[in-house]
Amino acid sequence: MEYLDLAPIRGVAGTVKLPGSKSISNRVLLLAALASGDTRLHHLLASDDTRVMQDALRTLGIAVKQDGAETVVTGAGGAIPVKAAELFLGNAGTAFRPLTAALALSGGDYRLSGVARMHERPIGDLVDALRGLGASIDYLGKTGYPPLHLKPALINAGVKVRVRGDVSSQFLSALLMASPLTGRQTTIAVEGELISKPYVEITLNTMRRFGVEVAREGWTAFTIPAGAHYRSPGEIWVEGDASSASYFLAAGAIGGGPVRVEGVGRASVQGDVRFAEALEQMGARIARGENWIEASAPPGGKLRAIDADFNHIPDAAMTIAVVALFADGPCTLRNIGSWRVKETDRIAAMATELRKLGATAEEGKDWLRVTPPAALRQATIDTYDDHRMAMCFSLAALGGVTVRINDPQCVGKTFPEYFELLSRIAR
């Protein structure tokens, strides 16, 4: 197995220009493909997940071309050109879920599969909702999980469908983005508490930029109007990835700083910018501009322990679990049950790896409590083919120990240059 040894980092300071947001990048790629007209995408994330989406769109007959540093998508005006295809989508949930919904409503014959872990990630709630619209979907393996076979069907447009909101917000986002393909008014009702609401906000914002306005009743019902049609805005600038910002902001809070991230700020549409609020609760000094956020260690250098609900920023909350190693007492992360169905079971994986560093880690169905050790231990961190595990645990090197990261290339899923940029701000 390949690995990367990170030497102890004494401190950090500097500025990091963030890569494009994964969540926004894959949303705009799909909507640009479904829209009428050409869309020029600036600052699109170059990563494994976005390559998966682009390759899938090309297989489906969508023209996706590079023009220097920019990507140009020629939209199909709502009609997917290729009506029979097999798509391998790796472990890219932001590609698999939306493409499932869009293709199920497109009148073609499609087979969708991924890596073994993708076949362990539930999709039954999305499939049930799509079947409520009349879609014909068969499971090719275990019921409720990929791989899937989507077949031509008569779509019952103009109906009200229901989807659970407490497993993954990607199910609701997928339904929202695909519903305009029916041409009729569609109402999506959310059952239970909707998790990761900021990601749904990104979906609604992106749909609006492509000309579709969704009416909503709080977080319980969403209505897509009859005749909704995606139209290219001509150009889209993808803002920096707020989840990726969390690692560098955390480094600044732990390792002195200041560390400034450029690409997200007060004007960001991403909920993960609220990660900075969690650091503030822990005593870190935070400054913000329209397009930047800066973090420094608290006066005296020691971070405060917190007990907080992280339902709204589940991806960025993983970073807090490692920041907890540097707090003045136990930190409790609550309402993070969605970690169980991500690239790996992140609650179990995080607890296991934190213990290697000497921490006491207690876990429940939807919570994690981290008690920092008196001193960190040198450790070899397993990453579970999960990009966020690798990036989070790199921060442990700020504790004065060497940290070995197994399979460091897994960061290519969202942030191929991560370790290079970390080294640039290290002292």
Coordinates of C-alpha atoms in Angstrom, one line a residue:
M1 CA 0.0 0.0 0.0
E2 CA 1.2 3.5 -0.8
Y3 CA 1.6 5.9 2.0
L4 CA 2.7 9.4 2.9
D5 CA 4.7 10.3 6.0
L6 CA 3.8 13.8 7.3
A7 CA 6.6 15.1 9.5
P8 CA 5.6 17.2 12.6
I9 CA 4.3 20.6 11.6
R10 CA 5.4 23.4 14.0
G11 CA 2.9 25.9 12.7
V12 CA 1.1 27.2 9.7
A13 CA 0.5 30.5 8.0
G14 CA -0.3 31.7 4.5
T15 CA -3.1 31.9 1.8
V16 CA -4.7 29.0 0.0
K17 CA -6.7 29.4 -3.2
L18 CA -9.4 26.7 -3.0
P19 CA -10.4 24.3 -5.8
G20 CA -13.9 24.6 -7.1
S21 CA -16.8 23.2 -5.1
K22 CA -17.5 19.5 -5.8
S23 CA -21.2 19.9 -4.9
I24 CA -21.6 22.9 -7.2
S25 CA -19.5 21.5 -10.0
N26 CA -21.5 18.3 -10.4
R27 CA -24.8 20.1 -10.1
V28 CA -23.9 22.6 -12.8
L29 CA -22.5 19.9 -15.1
L30 CA -25.8 18.0 -15.0
L31 CA -28.0 21.1 -15.3
A32 CA -25.9 22.4 -18.2
A33 CA -26.3 19.1 -19.9
L34 CA -30.1 19.2 -19.5
A35 CA -30.4 22.9 -20.4
S36 CA -30.9 24.5 -23.8
G37 CA -27.8 26.3 -25.1
D38 CA -24.1 26.2 -24.3
T39 CA -22.7 26.8 -20.8
R40 CA -19.2 27.9 -20.1
L41 CA -18.0 26.8 -16.7
H42 CA -15.2 28.6 -15.0
H43 CA -13.2 27.2 -12.0
L44 CA -14.9 23.8 -12.3
L45 CA -13.3 21.3 -9.9
A46 CA -10.9 18.9 -11.5
S47 CA -11.2 15.7 -9.5
D48 CA -12.2 12.0 -9.7
D49 CA -15.9 12.8 -9.0
T50 CA -16.2 15.5 -11.6
R51 CA -14.4 13.3 -14.2
V52 CA -17.0 10.6 -13.4
M53 CA -19.8 13.0 -14.1
Q54 CA -18.2 14.3 -17.3
D55 CA -17.5 10.9 -18.7
A56 CA -21.0 9.8 -18.0
L57 CA -22.5 12.8 -19.8
R58 CA -20.3 12.1 -22.8
T59 CA -21.4 8.5 -22.9
L60 CA -25.0 9.9 -22.9
G61 CA -24.3 12.0 -26.0
I62 CA -23.7 15.3 -24.3
A63 CA -20.8 17.4 -25.7
V64 CA -18.5 18.3 -22.8
K65 CA -15.3 20.0 -24.1
Q66 CA -12.3 21.7 -22.5
D67 CA -11.4 25.2 -23.7
G68 CA -8.2 26.0 -22.0
A69 CA -9.0 26.1 -18.2
E70 CA -12.7 26.3 -18.9
T71 CA -15.3 23.6 -19.6
V72 CA -18.0 24.1 -22.2
V73 CA -21.2 22.0 -22.1
T74 CA -23.6 21.9 -25.0
G75 CA -27.0 21.2 -23.5
A76 CA -29.5 18.7 -24.8
G77 CA -32.6 20.8 -24.0
G78 CA -34.0 18.2 -21.6
A79 CA -33.7 15.2 -24.0
I80 CA -30.8 12.8 -23.2
P81 CA -29.6 11.9 -26.7
V82 CA -28.4 8.3 -26.0
K83 CA -31.2 6.1 -24.9
A84 CA -29.3 3.0 -24.0
A85 CA -26.0 3.0 -22.0
E86 CA -24.1 1.4 -19.1
L87 CA -22.5 3.8 -16.7
F88 CA -19.8 3.0 -14.1
L89 CA -19.9 5.9 -11.6
G90 CA -17.3 4.9 -9.1
N91 CA -18.1 6.1 -5.6
A92 CA -19.4 9.5 -6.7
G93 CA -22.7 10.0 -4.9
T94 CA -23.0 13.5 -6.4
A95 CA -23.1 11.8 -9.8
F96 CA -24.9 8.5 -9.0
R97 CA -28.0 9.9 -7.3
P98 CA -28.8 12.8 -9.7
L99 CA -28.1 10.7 -12.8
T100 CA -30.4 8.0 -11.4
A101 CA -33.2 10.5 -11.2
A102 CA -32.6 12.2 -14.5
L103 CA -32.2 9.0 -16.5
A104 CA -35.2 7.3 -14.8
L105 CA -37.4 10.1 -16.3
S106 CA -35.7 10.1 -19.7
G107 CA -37.3 7.1 -21.4
G108 CA -34.2 5.1 -22.0
D109 CA -32.6 1.8 -20.9
Y110 CA -29.7 2.4 -18.6
R111 CA -27.6 0.3 -16.2
L112 CA -25.8 2.2 -13.4
S113 CA -23.1 0.7 -11.2
G114 CA -20.2 1.7 -9.1
V115 CA -17.4 0.5 -6.8
A116 CA -18.2 -2.0 -4.0
R117 CA -18.8 0.7 -1.5
M118 CA -21.3 2.5 -3.7
H119 CA -23.2 -0.8 -3.8
E120 CA -23.4 -0.6 0.0
R121 CA -24.8 3.0 0.1
P122 CA -28.6 3.1 0.3
I123 CA -30.6 4.4 -2.6
G124 CA -34.0 2.8 -1.9
D125 CA -35.7 6.0 -0.8
L126 CA -34.8 7.7 -4.1
V127 CA -35.9 4.7 -6.1
D128 CA -39.3 4.5 -4.2
A129 CA -39.9 8.2 -5.0
L130 CA -39.1 7.8 -8.6
R131 CA -41.4 4.8 -8.9
G132 CA -44.0 7.0 -7.4
L133 CA -43.6 9.1 -10.6
G134 CA -44.0 6.0 -12.7
A135 CA -40.3 5.2 -13.3
S136 CA -39.3 1.6 -13.9
I137 CA -36.3 0.7 -11.9
D138 CA -34.9 -2.8 -11.0
Y139 CA -32.3 -3.6 -8.5
L140 CA -29.5 -5.8 -10.0
G141 CA -28.2 -6.8 -6.6
K142 CA -29.4 -6.2 -3.1
T143 CA -32.8 -4.5 -2.8
G144 CA -32.4 -0.9 -1.8
Y145 CA -28.9 -0.5 -3.2
P146 CA -27.1 -0.1 -6.5
P147 CA -26.5 -1.4 -9.1
L148 CA -29.6 -0.4 -10.9
H149 CA -31.4 -1.0 -14.2
L150 CA -33.5 1.9 -15.4
K151 CA -36.1 1.1 -18.2
P152 CA -38.4 3.1 -20.3
A153 CA -41.7 3.9 -18.6
L154 CA -44.8 6.2 -18.7
I155 CA -44.1 8.9 -16.2
N156 CA -47.0 10.1 -14.1
A157 CA -46.3 13.8 -14.3
G158 CA -48.2 16.2 -12.2
V159 CA -48.3 14.0 -9.1
K160 CA -47.1 14.5 -5.5
V161 CA -44.3 12.2 -4.4
R162 CA -42.7 11.6 -1.0
V163 CA -39.1 11.1 -0.1
R164 CA -37.4 10.5 3.3
G165 CA -35.2 13.4 4.3
D166 CA -33.2 11.7 7.1
V167 CA -30.9 9.5 5.1
S168 CA -29.3 11.7 2.5
S169 CA -30.2 15.1 1.2
Q170 CA -28.9 13.9 -2.2
F171 CA -32.2 12.1 -2.7
L172 CA -34.2 15.3 -2.5
S173 CA -31.7 17.2 -4.6
A174 CA -31.8 14.5 -7.3
L175 CA -35.6 14.6 -7.5
L176 CA -35.6 18.4 -7.6
M177 CA -33.1 18.6 -10.4
A178 CA -34.8 15.9 -12.5
S179 CA -38.5 16.9 -12.0
P180 CA -38.4 19.6 -14.8
L181 CA -37.9 16.8 -17.3
T182 CA -41.6 15.8 -16.8
G183 CA -42.9 19.1 -18.1
R184 CA -45.7 19.0 -15.5
Q185 CA -46.1 20.4 -12.0
T186 CA -44.5 18.1 -9.5
T187 CA -44.6 18.4 -5.7
I188 CA -42.0 16.6 -3.6
A189 CA -43.0 16.1 0.1
V190 CA -40.2 15.4 2.6
E191 CA -40.9 12.8 5.3
G192 CA -39.1 13.2 8.6
E193 CA -36.3 15.7 9.3
L194 CA -34.4 16.9 6.3
I195 CA -30.7 16.6 7.0
S196 CA -27.9 18.6 5.3
K197 CA -30.3 21.5 4.4
P198 CA -27.5 23.7 3.1
Y199 CA -26.9 21.2 0.3
V200 CA -30.5 21.5 -0.8
E201 CA -30.1 25.2 -0.8
I202 CA -27.2 24.8 -3.2
T203 CA -29.5 22.7 -5.4
L204 CA -32.2 25.3 -5.4
N205 CA -29.8 28.1 -6.1
T206 CA -28.2 26.2 -9.0
M207 CA -31.7 25.4 -10.5
R208 CA -32.5 29.1 -10.2
R209 CA -29.4 30.1 -12.1
F210 CA -30.6 27.8 -14.9
G211 CA -34.0 29.4 -15.0
V212 CA -36.1 27.1 -12.8
E213 CA -37.7 28.6 -9.6
V214 CA -38.9 26.1 -7.1
A215 CA -41.8 27.0 -4.7
R216 CA -41.3 25.7 -1.2
E217 CA -43.1 25.2 2.1
G218 CA -40.3 25.5 4.5
W219 CA -38.4 22.3 4.3
T220 CA -41.4 20.0 4.0
A221 CA -42.6 20.4 0.4
F222 CA -41.2 21.7 -2.9
T223 CA -43.1 22.3 -6.1
I224 CA -41.6 22.5 -9.5
P225 CA -44.0 24.4 -11.9
A226 CA -45.5 23.1 -15.1
G227 CA -43.5 24.0 -18.1
A228 CA -40.2 24.4 -16.2
H229 CA -37.3 24.2 -18.5
Y230 CA -33.6 24.6 -18.0
R231 CA -32.0 27.4 -20.0
S232 CA -28.2 28.1 -20.0
P233 CA -27.2 31.3 -18.3
G234 CA -24.2 31.4 -20.7
E235 CA -21.5 31.3 -18.0
I236 CA -21.2 30.0 -14.5
W237 CA -18.4 30.7 -12.0
V238 CA -18.0 27.8 -9.5
E239 CA -17.0 29.1 -6.1
G240 CA -14.4 27.5 -4.0
D241 CA -15.1 24.3 -2.1
A242 CA -16.2 25.2 1.4
S243 CA -15.7 21.6 2.7
S244 CA -12.1 21.7 1.5
A245 CA -11.7 25.1 3.2
S246 CA -12.3 23.4 6.6
Y247 CA -8.9 21.7 6.7
F248 CA -6.9 24.9 6.2
L249 CA -9.1 26.9 8.5
A250 CA -8.7 24.2 11.2
A251 CA -4.9 24.2 10.6
G252 CA -4.9 28.0 11.3
A253 CA -6.9 27.5 14.4
I254 CA -4.6 24.7 15.7
G255 CA -1.2 25.9 14.3
G256 CA -1.2 29.6 14.9
G257 CA -2.0 31.1 11.6
P258 CA -3.2 33.2 10.2
V259 CA -4.4 31.0 7.3
R260 CA -6.6 32.6 4.7
V261 CA -8.7 30.6 2.2
E262 CA -9.8 32.4 -1.0
G263 CA -12.9 31.3 -3.0
V264 CA -15.5 31.3 -0.2
G265 CA -16.7 34.0 2.2
R266 CA -19.7 36.0 3.3
A267 CA -21.1 35.7 -0.3
S268 CA -20.9 31.9 -0.4
V269 CA -24.0 29.8 -1.2
Q270 CA -22.4 26.8 0.6
G271 CA -23.5 25.9 4.1
D272 CA -20.1 24.5 5.0
V273 CA -18.8 28.0 5.4
R274 CA -20.5 27.7 8.8
F275 CA -17.6 25.5 9.8
A276 CA -15.9 28.8 10.7
E277 CA -18.6 29.4 13.3
A278 CA -17.7 26.1 15.0
L279 CA -14.1 27.2 15.2
E280 CA -15.2 30.5 16.7
Q281 CA -17.2 28.5 19.4
M282 CA -13.9 26.8 20.1
G283 CA -12.2 30.1 20.6
A284 CA -10.4 30.5 17.2
R285 CA -10.1 34.0 15.8
I286 CA -12.0 34.3 12.5
A287 CA -12.1 37.1 10.0
R288 CA -14.3 37.2 6.8
G289 CA -14.5 39.0 3.5
E290 CA -16.9 38.6 0.6
N291 CA -14.7 35.9 -0.9
W292 CA -12.3 34.9 1.8
I293 CA -12.1 33.5 5.4
E294 CA -9.1 33.6 7.7
A295 CA -8.5 31.6 10.9
S296 CA -5.9 32.0 13.7
A297 CA -5.3 30.3 17.0
P298 CA -7.1 31.7 20.0
P299 CA -5.1 33.9 22.5
G300 CA -3.1 31.5 24.5
G301 CA -3.3 28.8 21.8
K302 CA -5.7 26.4 23.5
L303 CA -9.1 25.6 21.8
R304 CA -12.2 25.1 23.9
A305 CA -14.2 21.9 23.9
I306 CA -17.7 22.0 22.5
D307 CA -20.9 20.0 22.4
A308 CA -22.8 20.8 19.2
D309 CA -25.2 19.6 16.6
F310 CA -23.6 19.2 13.2
N311 CA -26.5 18.1 11.1
H312 CA -26.2 21.2 8.9
I313 CA -22.5 20.6 8.0
P314 CA -21.9 16.8 8.1
D315 CA -18.9 16.8 5.8
A316 CA -17.0 19.7 7.4
A317 CA -17.9 18.3 10.8
M318 CA -15.4 15.5 10.2
T319 CA -12.7 18.1 10.5
I320 CA -14.0 19.1 14.0
A321 CA -13.5 15.5 15.2
V322 CA -9.7 15.9 14.6
V323 CA -9.6 19.5 15.8
A324 CA -11.0 18.0 19.1
L325 CA -7.6 16.4 19.6
F326 CA -6.4 19.9 20.4
A327 CA -9.3 21.0 22.7
D328 CA -9.2 21.5 26.5
G329 CA -11.7 18.7 27.1
P330 CA -14.1 16.2 25.5
C331 CA -15.9 17.4 22.3
T332 CA -19.2 15.8 21.3
L333 CA -20.5 15.9 17.7
R334 CA -24.2 15.2 17.5
N335 CA -26.8 14.5 14.8
I336 CA -24.2 13.1 12.4
G337 CA -26.0 9.8 11.5
S338 CA -25.5 10.5 7.8
W339 CA -21.8 9.7 8.3
R340 CA -22.8 6.0 8.5
V341 CA -23.7 5.9 4.8
K342 CA -21.0 8.0 3.2
E343 CA -17.8 6.8 1.4
T344 CA -17.3 4.6 4.5
D345 CA -19.0 4.4 7.9
R346 CA -17.3 7.6 9.0
I347 CA -18.3 7.4 12.6
A348 CA -16.7 4.0 13.1
A349 CA -13.7 4.9 11.0
M350 CA -13.1 8.2 12.7
A351 CA -13.4 6.6 16.2
T352 CA -10.9 3.9 15.2
E353 CA -8.3 6.2 13.8
L354 CA -8.6 8.8 16.7
R355 CA -7.8 6.0 19.1
K356 CA -4.6 5.3 17.3
L357 CA -3.5 8.8 18.1
G358 CA -4.2 8.2 21.8
A359 CA -7.7 9.8 22.1
T360 CA -10.7 8.3 23.8
A361 CA -13.4 8.0 21.2
E362 CA -17.0 7.0 22.1
E363 CA -19.6 6.5 19.4
G364 CA -23.3 6.1 19.1
K365 CA -25.8 5.7 16.3
D366 CA -25.6 9.4 15.4
W367 CA -22.9 10.9 17.7
L368 CA -19.2 10.9 18.4
R369 CA -17.4 12.0 21.6
V370 CA -13.6 12.7 21.5
T371 CA -11.5 13.1 24.6
P372 CA -8.0 14.3 23.7
P373 CA -4.9 12.6 25.1
A374 CA -2.3 14.4 27.2
A375 CA 0.0 14.0 24.2
L376 CA -0.6 12.6 20.7
R377 CA 1.0 9.4 19.7
Q378 CA 2.7 8.7 16.3
A379 CA 0.2 6.7 14.2
T380 CA -0.4 5.1 10.9
I381 CA -3.9 6.3 9.6
D382 CA -6.0 4.1 7.4
T383 CA -8.2 6.1 5.1
Y384 CA -10.8 3.6 4.0
D385 CA -10.7 4.9 0.4
D386 CA -12.3 8.1 1.8
H387 CA -10.8 11.4 0.8
R388 CA -12.0 13.2 3.9
M389 CA -10.3 10.7 6.3
A390 CA -7.0 11.4 4.6
M391 CA -7.3 15.2 4.7
C392 CA -8.8 15.4 8.3
F393 CA -6.0 13.3 9.8
S394 CA -3.2 15.2 8.2
L395 CA -4.0 17.9 10.8
A396 CA -2.7 15.5 13.5
A397 CA 0.8 16.4 12.4
L398 CA 0.3 19.8 14.1
G399 CA 0.4 17.8 17.4
G400 CA 4.2 17.3 17.1
V401 CA 4.1 13.7 15.9
T402 CA 4.8 12.0 12.6
V403 CA 1.6 10.8 10.9
R404 CA 1.6 8.2 8.2
I405 CA -1.4 8.5 5.8
N406 CA -2.1 5.2 4.0
D407 CA -3.4 5.5 0.4
P408 CA -3.0 9.3 0.2
Q409 CA -4.1 9.3 -3.5
C410 CA -7.7 8.9 -2.3
V411 CA -7.8 12.7 -2.0
G412 CA -8.1 12.8 -5.8
K413 CA -11.8 12.3 -5.3
T414 CA -12.2 16.0 -4.5
F415 CA -8.8 17.6 -3.9
P416 CA -5.8 16.2 -5.8
E417 CA -3.5 19.0 -4.7
Y418 CA -4.3 18.9 -1.1
F419 CA -1.0 17.7 0.4
E420 CA 1.0 20.0 -1.8
L421 CA -1.0 23.0 -0.6
L422 CA -0.7 21.9 3.0
S423 CA 3.0 21.8 2.7
R424 CA 3.1 25.3 1.3
I425 CA 1.6 26.8 4.5
A426 CA 3.6 24.5 6.9
R427 CA 6.5 26.0 8.9

